[in-house]
Short mmCIF file of C-alpha atoms and ligand atoms in Angstrom, two decimals:
data_model
loop_
_atom_site.label_atom_id
_atom_site.label_comp_id
_atom_site.label_asym_id
_atom_site.label_seq_id
_atom_site.Cartn_x
_atom_site.Cartn_y
_atom_site.Cartn_z
CA UNK I 1 -44.41 133.76 174.04
CA UNK I 2 -40.81 134.79 174.69
CA UNK I 3 -39.69 134.28 178.30
CA UNK I 4 -38.33 137.79 178.78
CA UNK I 5 -40.93 138.97 181.28
CA UNK I 6 -39.80 139.42 184.83
CA UNK I 7 -41.77 137.13 187.13
CA UNK I 8 -43.53 139.13 189.88
CA UNK I 9 -42.41 138.30 193.42
CA UNK I 10 -45.72 136.61 194.33
CA UNK I 11 -45.39 134.21 191.39
CA UNK I 12 -41.64 133.52 191.69
CA UNK I 13 -42.02 130.47 194.00
CA UNK I 14 -44.65 129.08 191.62
CA UNK I 15 -42.36 129.56 188.67
CA UNK I 16 -39.64 127.63 190.51
CA UNK I 17 -42.07 124.76 191.04
CA UNK I 18 -43.13 124.76 187.39
CA UNK I 19 -39.51 124.73 186.25
CA UNK I 20 -38.75 121.89 188.66
CA UNK I 21 -41.78 119.91 187.46
CA UNK I 22 -43.36 120.07 190.93
CA UNK I 23 -47.09 119.93 191.45
CA UNK I 24 -48.83 123.18 192.43
CA UNK I 25 -51.06 123.21 195.51
CA UNK I 26 -54.22 125.00 196.67
CA UNK I 27 -52.35 128.09 197.92
CA UNK I 28 -50.47 128.34 194.63
CA UNK I 29 -53.77 128.20 192.77
CA UNK I 30 -55.28 131.01 194.83
CA UNK I 31 -52.11 133.13 194.44
CA UNK I 32 -52.35 132.65 190.66
CA UNK I 33 -56.02 133.60 190.65
CA UNK I 34 -55.30 136.71 192.71
CA UNK I 35 -52.53 137.91 190.43
CA UNK I 36 -53.38 140.79 188.11
CA UNK I 37 -50.22 140.32 186.10
CA UNK I 38 -51.92 138.77 183.13
CA UNK I 39 -48.88 138.53 180.89
CA UNK I 40 -46.86 136.82 183.62
CA UNK I 41 -49.69 134.30 184.10
CA UNK I 42 -49.79 133.60 180.37
CA UNK I 43 -46.06 133.16 180.13
CA UNK I 44 -46.04 130.82 183.12
CA UNK I 45 -48.90 128.73 181.74
CA UNK I 46 -47.24 128.46 178.35
CA UNK I 47 -44.01 127.45 180.07
CA UNK I 48 -45.89 124.73 181.99
CA UNK I 49 -47.61 123.49 178.83
CA UNK I 50 -44.32 123.18 176.99
CA UNK I 51 -42.47 121.71 180.00
CA UNK I 52 -45.09 118.92 180.07
CA UNK I 53 -44.47 118.01 176.44
CA UNK I 54 -46.78 120.40 174.58
CA UNK I 55 -45.58 121.60 171.18
CA UNK I 56 -46.86 124.09 168.62
CA UNK I 57 -49.89 122.03 167.62
CA UNK I 58 -53.34 123.49 168.13
CA UNK I 59 -56.15 120.98 167.74
CA UNK I 60 -59.63 121.29 166.36
CA UNK I 61 -62.36 118.84 165.40
CA UNK I 62 -65.14 118.97 162.83
CA UNK I 63 -68.26 118.41 164.85
CA UNK I 64 -72.01 118.73 164.84
CA UNK I 65 -73.94 119.89 167.89
CA UNK I 66 -77.34 118.32 168.45
CA UNK I 67 -79.92 118.46 171.21
CA UNK I 68 -82.65 115.83 171.44
CA UNK I 69 -84.75 117.61 174.03
CA UNK I 70 -84.72 120.93 175.88
CA UNK I 71 -87.36 119.78 178.36
CA UNK I 72 -85.77 119.78 181.80
CA UNK I 73 -86.97 119.21 185.35
CA UNK I 74 -84.04 120.95 187.05
CA UNK I 75 -84.23 124.74 186.47
CA UNK I 76 -80.61 125.73 187.05
CA UNK I 77 -80.52 129.47 187.55
CA UNK I 78 -77.76 130.00 185.01
CA UNK I 79 -79.59 128.13 182.22
CA UNK I 80 -81.35 129.77 179.29
CA UNK I 81 -81.84 126.51 177.39
CA UNK I 82 -84.26 124.49 179.49
CA UNK I 83 -88.05 124.57 179.06
CA UNK I 84 -90.97 122.83 180.70
CA UNK I 85 -93.04 120.54 178.48
CA UNK I 86 -95.88 123.08 178.38
CA UNK I 87 -93.78 125.96 177.09
CA UNK I 88 -94.17 126.76 173.43
CA UNK I 89 -90.45 126.42 172.63
CA UNK I 90 -90.18 122.97 174.25
CA UNK I 91 -89.15 120.15 171.94
CA UNK I 92 -88.37 116.43 172.07
CA UNK I 93 -87.04 115.05 168.80
CA UNK I 94 -87.50 111.40 167.89
CA UNK I 95 -84.49 109.23 167.03
CA UNK I 96 -85.57 108.97 163.38
CA UNK I 97 -85.88 112.74 162.98
CA UNK I 98 -82.56 113.34 164.65
CA UNK I 99 -80.76 110.73 162.56
CA UNK I 100 -82.27 112.10 159.31
CA UNK I 101 -81.08 115.56 160.26
CA UNK I 102 -77.57 114.33 161.14
CA UNK I 103 -77.26 112.38 157.89
CA UNK I 104 -78.35 115.43 155.87
CA UNK I 105 -75.81 117.61 157.63
CA UNK I 106 -73.06 115.04 157.22
CA UNK I 107 -73.55 115.16 153.46
CA UNK I 108 -72.63 118.87 153.44
CA UNK I 109 -70.17 119.11 156.35
CA UNK I 110 -68.31 115.86 156.90
CA UNK I 111 -67.94 116.06 160.67
CA UNK I 112 -66.22 113.30 162.63
CA UNK I 113 -68.05 113.88 165.91
CA UNK I 114 -71.56 114.55 167.14
CA UNK I 115 -71.76 116.35 170.49
CA UNK I 116 -75.18 115.98 172.07
CA UNK I 117 -76.47 117.18 175.44
CA UNK I 118 -80.01 117.63 176.68
CA UNK I 119 -82.26 118.73 179.47
CA UNK I 120 -83.16 116.19 182.14
CA UNK I 121 -86.47 115.24 180.58
CA UNK I 122 -88.68 113.26 182.97
CA UNK I 123 -90.99 112.14 180.13
CA UNK I 124 -88.59 109.87 178.19
CA UNK I 125 -86.75 106.73 179.26
CA UNK I 126 -83.31 105.18 178.80
CA UNK I 127 -84.41 103.44 175.61
CA UNK I 128 -85.11 106.87 174.04
CA UNK I 129 -81.42 107.70 174.44
CA UNK I 130 -80.07 104.27 173.52
CA UNK I 131 -82.26 104.17 170.41
CA UNK I 132 -80.77 107.31 168.92
CA UNK I 133 -77.23 106.05 169.51
CA UNK I 134 -77.98 102.73 167.80
CA UNK I 135 -79.57 104.44 164.81
CA UNK I 136 -76.78 106.98 164.46
CA UNK I 137 -74.13 104.28 164.69
CA UNK I 138 -75.87 102.38 161.91
CA UNK I 139 -76.32 105.47 159.72
CA UNK I 140 -72.94 107.14 160.36
CA UNK I 141 -70.59 104.37 161.55
CA UNK I 142 -67.43 106.51 161.34
CA UNK I 143 -68.78 109.37 163.42
CA UNK I 144 -67.83 109.45 167.12
CA UNK I 145 -70.83 109.86 169.40
CA UNK I 146 -70.00 112.17 172.31
CA UNK I 147 -73.34 112.07 174.09
CA UNK I 148 -74.91 112.92 177.45
CA UNK I 149 -73.42 114.72 180.43
CA UNK I 150 -72.89 113.07 183.80
CA UNK I 151 -76.03 114.89 184.99
CA UNK I 152 -78.05 113.23 182.24
CA UNK I 153 -76.56 109.82 183.00
CA UNK I 154 -77.43 110.28 186.67
CA UNK I 155 -80.95 111.40 185.73
CA UNK I 156 -81.41 108.29 183.54
CA UNK I 157 -80.24 106.07 186.40
CA UNK I 158 -82.77 107.70 188.75
CA UNK I 159 -85.61 107.26 186.26
CA UNK I 160 -84.71 103.63 185.56
CA UNK I 161 -83.91 102.77 189.17
CA UNK I 162 -80.51 101.37 188.22
CA UNK I 163 -76.84 102.23 188.70
CA UNK I 164 -74.66 104.61 186.67
CA UNK I 165 -72.78 101.55 185.48
CA UNK I 166 -75.98 99.91 184.20
CA UNK I 167 -76.88 103.04 182.22
CA UNK I 168 -73.39 103.46 180.81
CA UNK I 169 -73.21 99.81 179.72
CA UNK I 170 -76.52 100.11 177.85
CA UNK I 171 -75.36 103.31 176.12
CA UNK I 172 -71.90 101.93 175.40
CA UNK I 173 -73.44 98.88 173.74
CA UNK I 174 -75.63 101.23 171.71
CA UNK I 175 -72.66 103.21 170.37
CA UNK I 176 -71.66 105.80 172.96
CA UNK I 177 -68.06 106.89 172.34
CA UNK I 178 -67.37 109.44 175.09
CA UNK I 179 -69.08 111.81 177.51
CA UNK I 180 -68.99 115.60 177.30
CA UNK I 181 -67.94 117.42 180.48
CA UNK I 182 -71.07 119.40 181.32
CA UNK I 183 -72.95 119.35 184.59
CA UNK I 184 -69.83 119.99 186.66
CA UNK I 185 -70.54 123.74 187.09
CA UNK I 186 -68.72 124.43 190.42
CA UNK I 187 -68.47 121.52 192.84
CA UNK I 188 -68.56 123.57 196.08
CA UNK I 189 -71.87 122.95 197.90
CA UNK I 190 -72.35 126.68 198.64
CA UNK I 191 -72.25 127.58 194.95
CA UNK I 192 -74.35 124.62 193.86
CA UNK I 193 -77.06 125.60 196.29
CA UNK I 194 -77.11 129.10 194.82
CA UNK I 195 -77.01 128.34 191.11
CA UNK I 196 -78.25 124.79 190.67
CA UNK I 197 -79.99 123.50 193.80
CA UNK I 198 -81.86 120.80 191.86
CA UNK I 199 -78.82 119.32 190.21
CA UNK I 200 -77.14 116.07 191.26
CA UNK I 201 -74.52 116.10 194.02
CA UNK I 202 -70.89 116.43 192.82
CA UNK I 203 -70.24 112.92 194.18
CA UNK I 204 -72.65 111.64 191.51
CA UNK I 205 -70.88 113.66 188.80
CA UNK I 206 -67.61 112.08 189.84
CA UNK I 207 -69.09 108.60 190.14
CA UNK I 208 -70.39 108.77 186.56
CA UNK I 209 -66.98 109.84 185.23
CA UNK I 210 -65.12 107.36 187.42
CA UNK I 211 -67.37 104.55 186.21
CA UNK I 212 -67.10 105.64 182.58
CA UNK I 213 -63.31 105.67 182.75
CA UNK I 214 -63.29 102.19 184.25
CA UNK I 215 -65.53 100.98 181.41
CA UNK I 216 -63.10 102.45 178.89
CA UNK I 217 -65.30 105.42 178.01
CA UNK I 218 -63.20 108.61 177.91
CA UNK I 219 -64.79 111.83 179.14
CA UNK I 220 -64.25 115.57 179.26
CA UNK I 221 -64.37 117.93 182.24
CA UNK I 222 -65.51 121.50 182.69
CA UNK I 223 -65.87 124.38 185.16
CA UNK I 224 -68.49 127.14 184.84
CA UNK I 225 -67.00 130.43 186.06
CA UNK I 226 -67.94 134.07 186.29
CA UNK I 227 -71.06 133.93 188.50
CA UNK I 228 -71.13 133.68 192.32
CA UNK I 229 -68.05 131.53 192.89
CA UNK I 230 -64.88 132.65 194.68
CA UNK I 231 -61.33 132.10 193.48
CA UNK I 232 -60.95 129.49 196.24
CA UNK I 233 -63.96 127.58 194.91
CA UNK I 234 -62.52 127.59 191.39
CA UNK I 235 -59.22 126.21 192.68
CA UNK I 236 -60.98 123.59 194.80
CA UNK I 237 -62.92 122.49 191.71
CA UNK I 238 -59.77 122.15 189.61
CA UNK I 239 -57.99 120.16 192.29
CA UNK I 240 -60.93 117.74 192.59
CA UNK I 241 -60.72 117.15 188.84
CA UNK I 242 -56.97 116.62 189.12
CA UNK I 243 -57.47 114.02 191.86
CA UNK I 244 -59.98 112.15 189.69
CA UNK I 245 -57.56 112.21 186.78
CA UNK I 246 -54.84 110.79 189.04
CA UNK I 247 -57.18 107.93 189.90
CA UNK I 248 -58.53 106.98 186.47
CA UNK I 249 -56.83 109.09 183.76
CA UNK I 250 -59.89 109.18 181.52
CA UNK I 251 -60.32 112.93 180.99
CA UNK I 252 -59.37 113.84 177.43
CA UNK I 253 -59.53 117.59 177.93
CA UNK I 254 -60.61 120.35 180.28
CA UNK I 255 -62.91 123.14 179.09
CA UNK I 256 -63.41 126.27 181.21
CA UNK I 257 -66.87 127.63 180.43
CA UNK I 258 -67.54 131.34 180.91
CA UNK I 259 -70.95 132.13 182.35
CA UNK I 260 -73.28 133.95 179.95
CA UNK I 261 -76.04 135.70 181.92
CA UNK I 262 -78.35 136.69 179.07
CA UNK I 263 -81.90 135.30 179.42
CA UNK I 264 -81.16 133.90 182.89
CA UNK I 265 -82.22 135.15 186.33
CA UNK I 266 -78.70 136.51 186.76
CA UNK I 267 -79.25 138.98 183.93
CA UNK I 268 -82.10 140.56 185.93
CA UNK I 269 -79.75 140.77 188.93
CA UNK I 270 -77.25 142.80 186.90
CA UNK I 271 -74.64 140.11 186.22
CA UNK I 272 -72.37 140.84 183.25
CA UNK I 273 -70.36 138.72 180.85
CA UNK I 274 -66.90 137.72 182.03
CA UNK I 275 -64.07 140.00 180.94
CA UNK I 276 -61.32 138.97 178.56
CA UNK I 277 -58.85 139.24 181.43
CA UNK I 278 -60.83 136.76 183.53
CA UNK I 279 -61.18 134.37 180.59
CA UNK I 280 -57.43 134.39 179.98
CA UNK I 281 -56.66 134.03 183.68
CA UNK I 282 -58.98 131.03 183.92
CA UNK I 283 -57.27 129.32 180.99
CA UNK I 284 -53.81 130.00 182.43
CA UNK I 285 -54.58 128.83 185.97
CA UNK I 286 -56.34 125.71 184.67
CA UNK I 287 -53.30 124.82 182.59
CA UNK I 288 -51.01 125.36 185.57
CA UNK I 289 -53.03 123.33 188.09
CA UNK I 290 -54.22 120.52 185.82
CA UNK I 291 -50.81 119.00 185.24
CA UNK I 292 -52.31 115.62 184.34
CA UNK I 293 -54.99 116.66 181.81
CA UNK I 294 -53.27 116.88 178.46
CA UNK I 295 -55.49 119.36 176.67
CA UNK I 296 -57.12 122.66 177.70
CA UNK I 297 -59.68 124.08 175.32
CA UNK I 298 -60.27 127.72 174.48
CA UNK I 299 -63.92 127.28 173.56
CA UNK I 300 -64.15 129.86 170.78
CA UNK I 301 -67.92 129.78 170.60
CA UNK I 302 -68.01 131.49 173.99
CA UNK I 303 -64.80 133.51 173.89
CA UNK I 304 -64.96 134.53 170.24
CA UNK I 305 -62.14 133.59 167.88
CA UNK I 306 -59.88 136.61 168.56
CA UNK I 307 -59.82 135.91 172.31
CA UNK I 308 -59.43 132.17 171.73
CA UNK I 309 -56.42 133.00 169.57
CA UNK I 310 -54.81 134.91 172.47
CA UNK I 311 -55.67 132.03 174.83
CA UNK I 312 -53.35 129.81 172.80
CA UNK I 313 -50.53 131.76 174.48
CA UNK I 314 -52.08 131.24 177.92
CA UNK I 315 -51.92 127.44 178.02
CA UNK I 316 -54.74 126.38 175.69
CA UNK I 317 -53.92 123.96 172.86
CA UNK I 318 -57.36 123.28 171.42
CA UNK I 319 -60.04 125.55 169.97
CA UNK I 320 -62.77 122.88 169.94
CA UNK I 321 -64.40 122.65 166.58
CA UNK I 322 -65.92 123.79 163.38
CA UNK I 323 -69.17 123.82 165.25
CA UNK I 324 -72.33 123.25 163.26
CA UNK I 325 -75.30 124.62 165.22
CA UNK I 326 -74.89 125.18 168.90
CA UNK I 327 -77.97 126.13 170.90
CA UNK I 328 -77.09 126.23 174.58
CA UNK I 329 -74.66 129.15 174.65
CA UNK I 330 -76.56 130.89 171.88
CA UNK I 331 -79.65 130.84 174.13
CA UNK I 332 -77.56 132.55 176.81
CA UNK I 333 -76.26 135.26 174.51
CA UNK I 334 -72.98 134.00 173.03
CA UNK I 335 -72.41 136.13 169.98
CA UNK I 336 -69.94 134.04 167.98
CA UNK I 337 -71.32 132.55 164.77
CA UNK I 338 -72.01 128.87 165.25
CA UNK I 339 -70.64 127.58 161.98
CA UNK I 340 -66.92 128.04 161.82
CA UNK I 341 -65.39 126.88 158.62
CA UNK I 342 -62.07 125.09 158.56
CA UNK I 343 -60.14 127.72 156.53
CA UNK I 344 -61.01 130.43 159.00
CA UNK I 345 -59.97 128.36 162.00
CA UNK I 346 -56.74 127.44 160.23
CA UNK I 347 -56.02 131.12 159.57
CA UNK I 348 -56.62 132.09 163.20
CA UNK I 349 -54.36 129.34 164.50
CA UNK I 350 -51.60 130.11 162.01
CA UNK I 351 -51.78 133.82 162.78
CA UNK I 352 -51.17 132.92 166.42
CA UNK I 353 -47.88 131.36 165.31
CA UNK I 354 -49.08 127.82 165.87
CA UNK I 355 -49.71 124.72 163.76
CA UNK I 356 -53.37 123.79 163.09
CA UNK I 357 -54.05 120.07 163.47
CA UNK I 358 -57.43 118.58 162.69
CA UNK I 359 -58.10 115.75 165.13
CA UNK I 360 -60.75 113.20 165.91
CA UNK I 361 -62.41 113.12 169.33
CA UNK I 362 -59.67 110.93 170.78
CA UNK I 363 -56.93 113.31 169.58
CA UNK I 364 -55.76 111.14 166.72
CA UNK I 365 -54.30 113.45 164.07
CA UNK I 366 -56.38 113.56 160.87
CA UNK I 367 -54.70 116.39 159.02
CA UNK I 368 -51.92 118.90 159.67
CA UNK I 369 -52.27 122.26 157.98
S1 SF4 H 401 -78.24 123.35 182.89
FE1 SF4 H 401 -78.99 121.35 182.22
S2 SF4 H 401 -79.90 120.48 184.07
FE2 SF4 H 401 -79.73 122.70 184.44
S3 SF4 H 401 -81.72 123.54 183.77
FE3 SF4 H 401 -80.32 123.69 182.01
S4 SF4 H 401 -80.70 121.83 180.84
FE4 SF4 H 401 -81.56 121.50 182.90
#
C-alpha cells in the first residue's frame, strides 16, 4: 500500500513510534481500536510489518483438519461444535479409524500438516490421544502433527491427575509437533465468565504454552473477537500474548478469530457476524501491537478469500491453508468452502500484489509460486 495517506492526528504519535521502532503500549492499542480511519490503520500496520523485516511473501500450508471427538463437558456459550455423549450427533473416533481416514486423504491431497482439536471429552484418557499420534506418525512420518489446544492439554492433565509438563512429554514422545492456539478466547475474567465460565483459567492456558515452549514445542496463539468484549479487553489480551512471547518466543503465529454466532446462544440474543471493517481493524491492530510474533494470519475460512486478500494489506502475511474439511467454524455458520485448492489461493495472493509461498508448519519454504 503506497504511503501517501495523511496520518490522522490521533494516530500521528503512534506512527512516530512505529517509524522509530518503539514498542506500542496499552493506550496506543486502545487509540488504534477506536480509530475509524480504516485505511490509515492498514497503512500503519503494513508499515510496521515491513519495518520489522516482512517482505512480499504470503504464506500458506497444505493441511488437513480432523476432529477426534466433539463430546465436550464445558459448554462454552459461543460454541456450536460441542455435544454431550447422549446427543445423536456426538462422535468419538478411534485412532485406527482416524488414521485410515487421514491416509486415504493424503493419497489425494498431499498435505504436510494435520490440525486436530477436540471437545474436552471426559470419557477418554490420555492414552486415547497419545495412541492416535503414534499411529499417525507411523503411517504418515512426514506430516506435522499440530494437535490439541491448551484447553485440551489442561483437561487431560486434570483427568490424569498430572502436570501439563507430564501430558506434553507423553504427547511429544508420541509425535506431537506443535499446538494450535485455540482456547485463548479473551483472557479477561469478566468476558470469560460471560462466554466460557467452565473453561480453564487463562493462567492455565499460559502455563501450557509456556511449558510447551520450554520443551521445544512451538505453538500458535489466538483471540476470539466480536462478542461481548471491549476494545480494552482485546488490547489487554494482545499485550498478555506479547509478554509471553518476550519470555519464551515459541509462538509461530497469531490468528485473530472472528466470532460466528450461528447455532449458538448468541444467535438467539441477536448477535451478528463481525463486519469487514472490524475484521480488518483486528488484523491491523494485532500486527501493530504484536511486534514479536512474526506472522499474523488472515484465516480465510472465516473471513472469506476476498476479505483475506484485503487483509494482506493490513498486516497479515499468511492465509492459513488449503484446508481439507473444517467442522468447527462450519458448525457456527462460516460460509467459505472448506477445500481451497492451491491454484485458487495462489491466484488470490498474486492478485493482491504479493508472492505466494507454500510453507510447512514451521515456516520452512516448500515452494515459491
Ligand atoms: S469451545 Fe471447546 S471447550 Fe468450549 S464447548 Fe466448544 S469444544 Fe468444548
